[in-house]
Structures are given as structure tokens and as C-alpha cells.
Short mmCIF file of C-alpha atoms in Angstrom, two decimals:
data_model
loop_
_atom_site.label_atom_id
_atom_site.label_comp_id
_atom_site.label_asym_id
_atom_site.label_seq_id
_atom_site.Cartn_x
_atom_site.Cartn_y
_atom_site.Cartn_z
CA MET A 27 55.33 -53.81 76.50
CA VAL A 28 54.06 -50.51 77.88
CA VAL A 29 55.39 -48.37 75.02
CA ASP A 30 56.35 -49.07 71.42
CA TRP A 31 59.93 -48.01 72.05
CA GLN A 32 60.85 -48.15 68.38
CA ILE A 33 58.31 -45.40 67.67
CA HIS A 34 59.51 -43.52 70.74
CA ARG A 35 63.14 -43.61 69.58
CA GLN A 36 62.02 -42.42 66.17
CA GLY A 37 60.08 -39.62 67.82
CA THR A 38 62.99 -38.60 70.00
CA VAL A 39 65.18 -38.11 66.93
CA TRP A 40 62.34 -36.27 65.17
CA PHE A 41 61.91 -33.81 68.04
CA GLU A 42 65.66 -33.31 68.38
CA GLU A 43 65.84 -32.36 64.71
CA ARG A 44 62.78 -30.10 64.97
CA ILE A 45 63.32 -28.49 68.37
CA ASP A 46 63.69 -25.03 66.84
CA GLU A 47 60.37 -25.43 65.02
CA LEU A 48 58.68 -26.52 68.25
CA LEU A 49 60.06 -23.52 70.12
CA GLU A 50 58.90 -21.16 67.38
CA GLN A 51 55.47 -22.75 67.50
CA ILE A 52 55.32 -21.97 71.21
CA VAL A 53 56.18 -18.34 70.46
CA LYS A 54 53.58 -18.04 67.70
CA ILE A 55 50.83 -19.39 69.94
CA CYS A 56 51.90 -17.31 72.93
CA GLU A 57 51.86 -14.07 70.93
CA ILE A 58 48.19 -14.52 70.02
CA GLU A 59 46.00 -13.19 72.83
CA ALA A 60 43.65 -15.77 74.32
CA PRO A 61 41.84 -14.46 77.41
CA THR A 62 39.28 -16.84 78.86
CA PHE A 63 36.03 -16.38 76.89
CA ALA A 64 37.96 -14.76 74.01
CA GLU A 65 40.14 -17.53 72.60
CA GLN A 66 38.78 -17.32 69.04
CA THR A 67 41.86 -15.88 67.32
CA ARG A 68 44.21 -18.40 68.87
CA ALA A 69 41.74 -21.20 68.14
CA GLN A 70 41.58 -20.19 64.48
CA TYR A 71 45.37 -20.24 64.25
CA VAL A 72 45.62 -23.67 65.88
CA ALA A 73 42.87 -25.03 63.64
CA ALA A 74 44.62 -23.69 60.53
CA VAL A 75 47.88 -25.38 61.56
CA MET A 76 46.18 -28.69 62.31
CA GLN A 77 44.31 -28.62 59.00
CA GLN A 78 47.72 -28.76 57.30
CA LEU A 79 48.81 -31.91 59.16
CA PRO A 80 49.35 -35.07 57.10
CA ARG A 81 46.03 -36.70 58.02
CA GLY A 82 42.84 -36.28 60.03
CA THR A 83 40.01 -33.74 60.12
CA THR A 84 39.82 -30.48 62.05
CA THR A 85 36.78 -28.53 63.23
CA ILE A 86 36.00 -25.78 65.72
CA ASP A 87 32.93 -26.80 67.70
CA ASP A 88 30.13 -24.54 68.91
CA CYS A 89 31.95 -23.88 72.19
CA GLY A 90 35.19 -22.84 70.49
CA ASN A 91 37.22 -26.02 71.05
CA VAL A 92 39.54 -27.06 68.22
CA VAL A 93 38.85 -30.77 67.61
CA TYR A 94 41.32 -32.71 65.46
CA VAL A 95 40.31 -36.32 64.82
CA PHE A 96 43.52 -38.10 63.92
CA ARG A 97 41.94 -41.52 63.50
CA GLU A 98 38.55 -43.14 63.93
CA PRO A 99 38.48 -46.33 66.01
CA GLU A 100 38.29 -49.80 64.55
CA ALA A 101 35.30 -51.96 65.48
CA GLY A 102 35.16 -52.64 69.21
CA GLN A 103 37.76 -50.00 70.04
CA GLY A 104 37.42 -46.71 71.91
CA PHE A 105 39.01 -43.27 71.75
CA LEU A 106 42.13 -41.86 73.34
CA LEU A 107 41.74 -38.10 73.74
CA VAL A 108 44.71 -35.75 74.15
CA THR A 109 43.94 -32.18 75.20
CA ALA A 110 45.51 -28.86 76.22
CA HIS A 111 43.76 -25.61 77.08
CA LEU A 112 44.02 -22.56 74.83
CA ASP A 113 43.09 -19.80 77.26
CA THR A 114 45.22 -17.69 79.57
CA VAL A 115 44.42 -15.66 82.68
CA PHE A 116 45.53 -12.40 81.05
CA PRO A 117 43.01 -9.80 79.82
CA ALA A 118 42.86 -8.42 76.31
CA GLY A 119 45.52 -5.80 75.69
CA THR A 120 48.23 -7.57 77.68
CA ASP A 121 51.65 -7.42 76.00
CA VAL A 122 52.25 -11.08 75.12
CA ARG A 123 55.38 -10.61 73.03
CA VAL A 124 58.10 -13.10 73.95
CA ARG A 125 61.35 -11.80 75.40
CA ARG A 126 64.22 -14.25 74.89
CA GLU A 127 66.93 -14.19 77.52
CA GLY A 128 69.21 -17.18 77.19
CA GLU A 129 67.52 -20.34 78.42
CA ARG A 130 64.56 -18.39 79.80
CA TRP A 131 61.91 -17.00 77.52
CA TYR A 132 59.51 -14.54 79.13
CA ALA A 133 55.89 -13.76 78.24
CA PRO A 134 52.49 -13.99 79.91
CA GLY A 135 51.10 -17.45 79.21
CA ILE A 136 54.21 -18.91 77.61
CA ARG A 137 54.42 -21.88 79.99
CA ASP A 138 50.74 -21.98 80.91
CA ASN A 139 49.68 -23.15 78.45
CA SER A 140 51.31 -22.17 75.13
CA ALA A 141 54.05 -24.77 75.50
CA SER A 142 51.52 -27.57 75.96
CA VAL A 143 49.36 -26.51 73.00
CA ALA A 144 52.39 -26.30 70.72
CA LEU A 145 53.67 -29.68 71.85
CA MET A 146 50.26 -31.25 71.27
CA ILE A 147 50.27 -29.98 67.69
CA GLU A 148 53.76 -31.34 67.05
CA LEU A 149 52.90 -34.72 68.59
CA ALA A 150 50.05 -34.99 66.11
CA ARG A 151 52.35 -33.91 63.28
CA PHE A 152 54.93 -36.57 64.13
CA LEU A 153 52.35 -39.35 64.37
CA GLY A 154 50.91 -38.31 61.02
CA GLU A 155 54.29 -38.26 59.32
CA ILE A 156 55.08 -41.82 60.43
CA ASP A 157 51.54 -42.95 59.49
CA TYR A 158 50.77 -44.11 63.03
CA ARG A 159 47.84 -46.53 62.95
CA PRO A 160 46.58 -47.57 66.37
CA LYS A 161 43.46 -49.72 66.53
CA HIS A 162 41.76 -47.20 68.79
CA GLY A 163 40.49 -43.79 67.81
CA LEU A 164 42.75 -40.82 68.53
CA ALA A 165 41.75 -37.17 68.84
CA PHE A 166 43.55 -33.99 69.87
CA VAL A 167 41.55 -31.11 71.36
CA ALA A 168 42.68 -27.55 72.09
CA ASN A 169 39.99 -26.62 74.59
CA VAL A 170 38.67 -23.29 75.87
CA GLY A 171 37.65 -21.89 79.23
CA GLU A 172 39.97 -23.78 81.57
CA GLU A 173 41.21 -20.85 83.61
CA GLY A 174 39.40 -19.05 86.43
CA LEU A 175 35.72 -18.39 85.82
CA GLY A 176 35.99 -20.26 82.54
CA ASN A 177 34.89 -23.10 84.78
CA LEU A 178 36.22 -25.86 82.48
CA LYS A 179 33.70 -24.65 79.92
CA GLY A 180 35.32 -26.30 76.91
CA MET A 181 35.79 -29.72 78.48
CA LYS A 182 32.27 -29.72 79.92
CA TYR A 183 30.84 -28.97 76.50
CA LEU A 184 33.06 -31.55 74.82
CA PHE A 185 31.85 -34.36 77.09
CA GLU A 186 28.24 -33.27 77.58
CA GLU A 187 27.24 -31.91 74.16
CA GLY A 188 30.24 -32.08 71.85
CA SER A 189 32.23 -34.81 70.11
CA ALA A 190 33.20 -36.77 73.20
CA SER A 191 29.57 -37.06 74.29
CA HIS A 192 29.07 -39.70 71.58
CA TRP A 193 32.58 -41.12 71.41
CA PRO A 194 33.50 -44.19 73.46
CA VAL A 195 36.34 -42.35 75.25
CA GLU A 196 38.52 -44.82 77.15
CA ALA A 197 41.20 -42.45 78.48
CA VAL A 198 42.20 -38.79 78.47
CA LEU A 199 45.73 -37.37 78.49
CA VAL A 200 45.82 -33.72 79.57
CA LEU A 201 48.89 -31.58 78.83
CA ASP A 202 49.17 -28.85 81.45
CA GLY A 203 51.32 -28.01 84.43
CA SER A 204 54.98 -28.28 85.32
CA PHE A 205 57.23 -31.08 84.06
CA GLY A 206 57.32 -33.86 86.64
CA LYS A 207 53.93 -32.99 88.15
CA ILE A 208 50.96 -35.21 87.40
CA CYS A 209 47.35 -35.20 88.54
CA TYR A 210 44.71 -37.91 88.45
CA GLN A 211 42.84 -36.69 91.53
CA GLY A 212 40.62 -33.73 90.74
CA VAL A 213 39.58 -31.26 93.41
CA THR A 214 35.91 -30.35 93.30
CA SER A 215 35.24 -26.63 93.67
CA ARG A 216 32.46 -24.05 93.85
CA ARG A 217 32.61 -20.28 93.66
CA PHE A 218 30.10 -17.77 94.98
CA GLU A 219 29.49 -14.17 94.09
CA VAL A 220 27.72 -12.60 97.08
CA ILE A 221 26.03 -9.25 96.45
CA MET A 222 24.55 -7.21 99.30
CA THR A 223 22.38 -4.16 98.62
CA CYS A 224 20.51 -1.60 100.72
CA ASP A 225 19.40 2.03 100.52
CA GLY A 226 22.72 3.53 101.63
CA GLY A 227 23.04 7.24 102.25
CA HIS A 228 25.23 10.00 103.73
CA SER A 229 27.58 9.00 106.52
CA TRP A 230 26.49 11.97 108.71
CA TYR A 231 22.90 12.78 107.82
CA ASP A 232 21.78 9.17 107.37
CA TYR A 233 23.85 7.62 110.15
CA GLY A 234 22.17 4.50 111.46
CA ARG A 235 21.03 3.18 108.13
CA PRO A 236 22.29 -0.29 107.15
CA SER A 237 25.55 -0.43 105.21
CA ALA A 238 26.19 -3.12 102.63
CA VAL A 239 29.92 -2.98 103.42
CA HIS A 240 29.33 -3.42 107.15
CA ALA A 241 26.98 -6.33 106.45
CA LEU A 242 29.56 -7.91 104.19
CA GLY A 243 32.17 -7.61 106.95
CA ARG A 244 29.84 -9.23 109.47
CA ALA A 245 29.39 -12.13 107.07
CA ILE A 246 33.11 -12.57 106.40
CA ALA A 247 34.04 -12.90 110.08
CA PRO A 248 32.03 -16.10 110.77
CA ILE A 249 32.95 -17.50 107.36
CA ASP A 250 36.61 -17.09 108.31
CA SER A 251 35.94 -18.88 111.61
CA LEU A 252 34.37 -21.98 110.05
CA ARG A 253 36.15 -25.18 111.02
CA LEU A 254 37.01 -27.13 107.90
CA PRO A 255 38.05 -30.78 107.75
CA SER A 256 41.66 -31.67 107.06
CA LYS A 257 40.57 -35.08 105.75
CA PRO A 258 39.22 -34.76 103.17
CA ARG A 259 41.25 -31.62 102.64
CA THR A 260 38.84 -28.71 102.30
CA THR A 261 39.60 -25.01 101.78
CA LEU A 262 37.71 -21.73 101.78
CA ASN A 263 38.85 -18.30 100.63
CA VAL A 264 37.25 -14.88 100.27
CA GLY A 265 39.32 -13.68 97.35
CA VAL A 266 37.68 -10.40 96.32
CA ILE A 267 35.69 -7.75 98.19
CA GLU A 268 34.30 -4.60 96.59
CA GLY A 269 31.80 -1.96 97.60
CA GLY A 270 30.92 1.60 98.41
CA VAL A 271 31.46 4.79 96.46
CA SER A 272 33.23 7.18 98.86
CA VAL A 273 34.55 7.52 102.40
CA ASN A 274 31.55 9.60 103.50
CA SER A 275 28.84 7.42 101.97
CA ILE A 276 26.93 4.57 103.58
CA ALA A 277 27.49 1.81 101.06
CA GLY A 278 24.43 0.78 99.13
CA GLU A 279 26.14 -2.19 97.51
CA ALA A 280 29.03 -4.53 98.28
CA ARG A 281 30.12 -7.84 96.87
CA MET A 282 32.60 -10.62 97.48
CA LEU A 283 33.86 -13.69 95.65
CA ILE A 284 34.29 -16.90 97.62
CA ASP A 285 36.26 -19.96 96.51
CA MET A 286 35.52 -23.33 98.14
CA ARG A 287 37.36 -26.57 97.36
CA SER A 288 37.47 -30.10 98.67
CA GLN A 289 38.71 -33.56 97.85
CA GLU A 290 35.16 -34.86 98.43
CA PRO A 291 31.91 -33.44 96.99
CA GLN A 292 30.03 -34.14 100.23
CA ALA A 293 32.46 -32.03 102.25
CA LEU A 294 32.10 -29.21 99.74
CA ASP A 295 28.33 -29.34 100.08
CA SER A 296 28.69 -29.02 103.87
CA VAL A 297 30.85 -25.91 103.49
CA ASP A 298 28.36 -24.52 100.99
CA ARG A 299 25.55 -24.81 103.56
CA ALA A 300 27.68 -23.35 106.36
CA VAL A 301 28.66 -20.32 104.25
CA ARG A 302 25.07 -19.65 103.25
CA GLU A 303 23.95 -19.85 106.90
CA ALA A 304 26.74 -17.51 108.04
CA ILE A 305 25.64 -14.96 105.46
CA ARG A 306 21.97 -15.32 106.42
CA GLN A 307 22.68 -14.76 110.11
CA ALA A 308 24.93 -11.77 109.37
CA ILE A 309 22.07 -9.81 107.83
CA ALA A 310 19.19 -11.20 109.89
CA ASP A 311 18.55 -7.91 111.70
CA ASP A 312 19.35 -5.58 108.79
CA GLU A 313 17.32 -4.19 105.92
CA VAL A 314 19.92 -5.60 103.56
CA HIS A 315 19.14 -7.74 100.54
CA VAL A 316 21.55 -10.54 99.69
CA GLU A 317 22.00 -12.39 96.42
CA ILE A 318 24.21 -15.47 96.20
CA ASN A 319 25.20 -16.52 92.69
CA VAL A 320 27.18 -19.65 91.86
CA VAL A 321 29.74 -18.37 89.35
CA GLY A 322 31.95 -21.45 89.29
CA GLU A 323 31.31 -25.17 89.59
CA ARG A 324 34.02 -27.70 88.85
CA PRO A 325 33.27 -31.38 89.29
CA GLY A 326 35.80 -33.57 91.03
CA GLY A 327 36.83 -37.16 90.58
CA SER A 328 39.82 -39.44 90.85
CA ILE A 329 41.32 -42.79 90.05
CA PRO A 330 43.33 -44.66 92.70
CA ASP A 331 47.10 -44.81 92.87
CA ASP A 332 47.00 -48.47 91.83
CA HIS A 333 44.77 -47.92 88.79
CA PRO A 334 46.18 -49.78 85.75
CA LEU A 335 46.54 -46.54 83.78
CA VAL A 336 48.48 -44.94 86.65
CA ARG A 337 50.74 -47.99 86.83
CA THR A 338 51.23 -47.95 83.07
CA HIS A 339 52.20 -44.28 83.18
CA ALA A 340 54.55 -44.89 86.11
CA GLU A 341 56.32 -47.72 84.29
CA MET A 342 56.79 -45.52 81.22
CA ALA A 343 58.09 -42.58 83.27
CA ALA A 344 60.54 -44.81 85.15
CA ALA A 345 61.87 -46.20 81.87
CA LEU A 346 62.57 -42.64 80.72
CA GLY A 347 64.13 -41.67 84.06
CA VAL A 348 61.41 -39.10 84.75
CA GLN A 349 60.49 -38.65 88.41
CA VAL A 350 56.84 -37.69 88.76
CA THR A 351 54.95 -36.32 91.75
CA PRO A 352 51.17 -36.78 91.92
CA SER A 353 48.99 -34.17 93.58
CA TRP A 354 45.38 -33.09 93.93
CA ALA A 355 44.50 -30.20 91.64
CA SER A 356 41.82 -28.67 89.45
CA THR A 357 42.61 -29.36 85.79
CA ASP A 358 40.88 -30.31 82.56
CA ALA A 359 41.13 -33.91 83.80
CA ASN A 360 38.38 -33.12 86.33
CA VAL A 361 35.64 -33.46 83.74
CA PRO A 362 36.41 -36.97 82.44
CA LEU A 363 37.31 -38.12 85.96
CA SER A 364 33.91 -36.94 87.19
CA LYS A 365 32.32 -39.13 84.51
CA GLY A 366 34.30 -42.23 85.44
CA ILE A 367 36.74 -41.95 82.54
CA PRO A 368 40.41 -42.50 83.49
CA ALA A 369 42.43 -39.33 82.96
CA ILE A 370 45.86 -38.06 83.91
CA CYS A 371 47.17 -34.51 83.58
CA ILE A 372 50.91 -34.28 83.00
CA GLY A 373 53.25 -31.30 82.98
CA VAL A 374 55.50 -31.08 79.92
CA ALA A 375 57.72 -28.05 80.60
CA THR A 376 59.14 -26.08 83.48
CA GLY A 377 59.08 -22.36 84.10
CA GLY A 378 58.06 -19.88 86.74
CA ALA A 379 56.10 -16.79 87.80
CA LEU A 380 52.96 -18.36 86.39
CA HIS A 381 49.88 -16.16 85.99
CA SER A 382 52.07 -13.06 86.20
CA LEU A 383 53.50 -10.68 83.63
CA ASP A 384 56.94 -12.13 84.40
CA GLU A 385 55.98 -15.71 83.51
CA TYR A 386 58.79 -17.62 81.84
CA LEU A 387 59.56 -20.91 80.13
CA ASP A 388 62.72 -22.93 80.71
CA VAL A 389 63.71 -23.61 77.11
CA SER A 390 65.91 -26.55 78.09
CA SER A 391 62.88 -28.38 79.49
CA VAL A 392 60.97 -28.48 76.20
CA LEU A 393 62.82 -31.38 74.56
CA PRO A 394 62.69 -33.65 77.66
CA GLY A 395 59.03 -32.69 77.95
CA ALA A 396 58.41 -33.74 74.36
CA ARG A 397 60.07 -37.12 74.91
CA TYR A 398 58.01 -37.64 78.06
CA ALA A 399 54.72 -36.54 76.46
CA LEU A 400 55.28 -38.87 73.52
CA GLY A 401 56.01 -41.69 75.95
CA ALA A 402 52.81 -40.93 77.83
CA LEU A 403 50.73 -40.88 74.64
CA LEU A 404 52.17 -44.20 73.50
CA ALA A 405 51.67 -45.73 76.95
CA PHE A 406 48.06 -44.56 77.04
CA SER A 407 47.62 -45.98 73.54
CA THR A 408 48.86 -49.39 74.65
CA TRP A 409 46.57 -49.34 77.67
CA VAL A 410 43.49 -48.33 75.66
CA GLU A 411 44.02 -51.16 73.20
CA GLN A 412 44.48 -53.65 76.04
CA VAL A 413 41.30 -52.47 77.73
CA GLU A 414 39.36 -52.98 74.54
CA HIS A 415 40.96 -56.37 73.98
CA LEU A 416 40.02 -57.50 77.49
CA THR A 417 36.43 -56.40 77.04
#
């Protein structure tokens, strides 16, 4: 049996009776600012809520992750880790108050990822209230630094220095994304900040001197012309360019941000070398200094479509009538996948206009998402116990 359906039916009734509380929890979390690198206030709120749950222990680690250990494993058993990221892409000062308009509730960050964090809390609450006692260990983590230049900071710390670095983690369930979308194939990525500097000067009196902006442009052209493989899928984007001080000044400084991604680390390394060479050649004849800083590094990893955990999840989803679509992406699952730990990221709510001020949550998707997330947790639980039994 993939899922303990008796517990699932009990949970379905529990969430139906508490749907208003779950929705209000989403609002409370959303209305606490949590920019990447500044999630402390939201983390403190989540920790305070989890400390009031029926069982378990809650701590905030040195990176800022909220770690709630629901249950320690029995002898010979491992851990199942459930996680959702706390941070949003929105800077401090953004109006994050929720605007309720029928079945759509609007606010920056309400779907990504306030809904997932709230659901994770309520999953833990339900399991505590029914005195759920799996043989394996179970922990819930609200992690930091998932978005943008956060660079999966919280998950990296968790697995390299934090709690999970000394736990026998057997599987990871990530709550993030749109309902029906799943990811167990993590795109590896690297981000450069390229800074070019020179003396600069006046556009008339100092004409002929090198320009950092011109040098940057000469570098972008060959970068744009690089031929990238379609298999493995590999992408390259110059996302930001900045430089100069006025229209009549020869720019003394210019910078750009480059995003590179691939399904295979080796292909990414090839693009890395090609970009560096294009930049080097662009300034070979100029008195321009270039500095290339790696500002983002996300490890990749995957499990195959026929992996037992993928099959277990698929069987559970089919039983619930949930159609899921797998895709390559960059999520919190990247970190455990890169370390050989099976992980799947699942979406638990629908919405739209993500990463914009008009972001919204489809309220009607929250209850189906809760039923699905509970099913996934129970399916993962069954699989983890079977893995330990077989070993």
C-alpha cells in the first residue's frame, strides 16, 4: 500500500474543517516581509507557531532556517525531510498586504511561497494531533535564501553544516511551485557578475580613450553568438547591464550579470569557459580591467523517471486523480539531488503573475493542494520505511 489511506481520509476531513484557518495562516505569513537575506521576522513567526504544535522541537539554525523535528528515527531508520522556502523576491518596503477578491487573493509572494509554508505548518499540526508515529525520523524545515542570488543558501547550509549534514536523510519532499507541476530533475546553474573598469573621461576632450561600456558591448556580442547544445538543454542570458555616468562621459565602469544553466554540469562548464574567453578577447587590445565574480552557483542532479520514489509518487497522485507534469527546474530539491538523495518538488496551489506585484493565489486550489501534499508526505513515508526495511 503506497499510502495509509485511513490517515489520508482523516486528514482530508481535518483540512476541510480547518480550511479557513489554513487560508488565514497563508495571509499571516504573506504579510510578513521576507526578502532574500532578510527572512528573520518571518522565520521567527514560523518558529513561534511551530513551537506551539502538539509535539516535536523547533530551532532556528545559524543560517536562519526554521528546523522542526517532529520525530527522531527508530534504530536503523532514516529521516524524511519536508521543506518550503521562506523568502520572496520582493525588496523590503514592498506592500505585502493581501487583497481579497472572490476566489483570487492578491499579494506579492502569496503563492510563491507563502501558501507552501502555511501548508507545511498545518501538515505538521495535523500529524501531531493524530499522534502520527512513523518508524522513520520526520522533520519540517522552513528554509532561507531560495530565490535569486540567495543561491539555495539555506538548503546548502542544512545539508553541508546544519542538521541534515548528520542525519541519515533518505528522501526530501519540497513544497514549491504550481499545483500539478513536479520536479525531480534539477538544472545546474552559474551566475557571473562581470565588472569592467578603465580611466574614462570626457567624450570630446578625451575621445579615443577606452570605454568600459563599449568594451562590455564588444563582449556581449560574441557571448550572444555562442552556439549552445540543445541536448543537454543549455541556456545563457545577459540579464542586467549597467554603466556610465552621463551621455557626454567616457564610461569608467560598466557591469553585467550573466545567467548560465544546463541539464548537465559538464555542458555548463563548457559555456563557462566560452564566456570567459569571449570576454578576454573583447578587451585584448584595450586598457580595460575586467573582474569576473561568480555570484551564483546552484548544483544540479536528478533521479530517473523510473526511480521507485517517482513511481510511488505517481501511484499516489493517480489514486487522488491528480495529473502531474514533470519538468527540469531549479528548486530546493537541487541540493539533496546533487548529493544523491532522492527528492521531489511538488506544487501545492495555483495562482498567477508570480514574482510581480500582481501575484495572486487561487483560493479554490488550496484544499486540493492540501489533500495532495498530505498524500505525497504519506507516500514518501511509506517509501522511506520500505527502503530502510530492505537495507
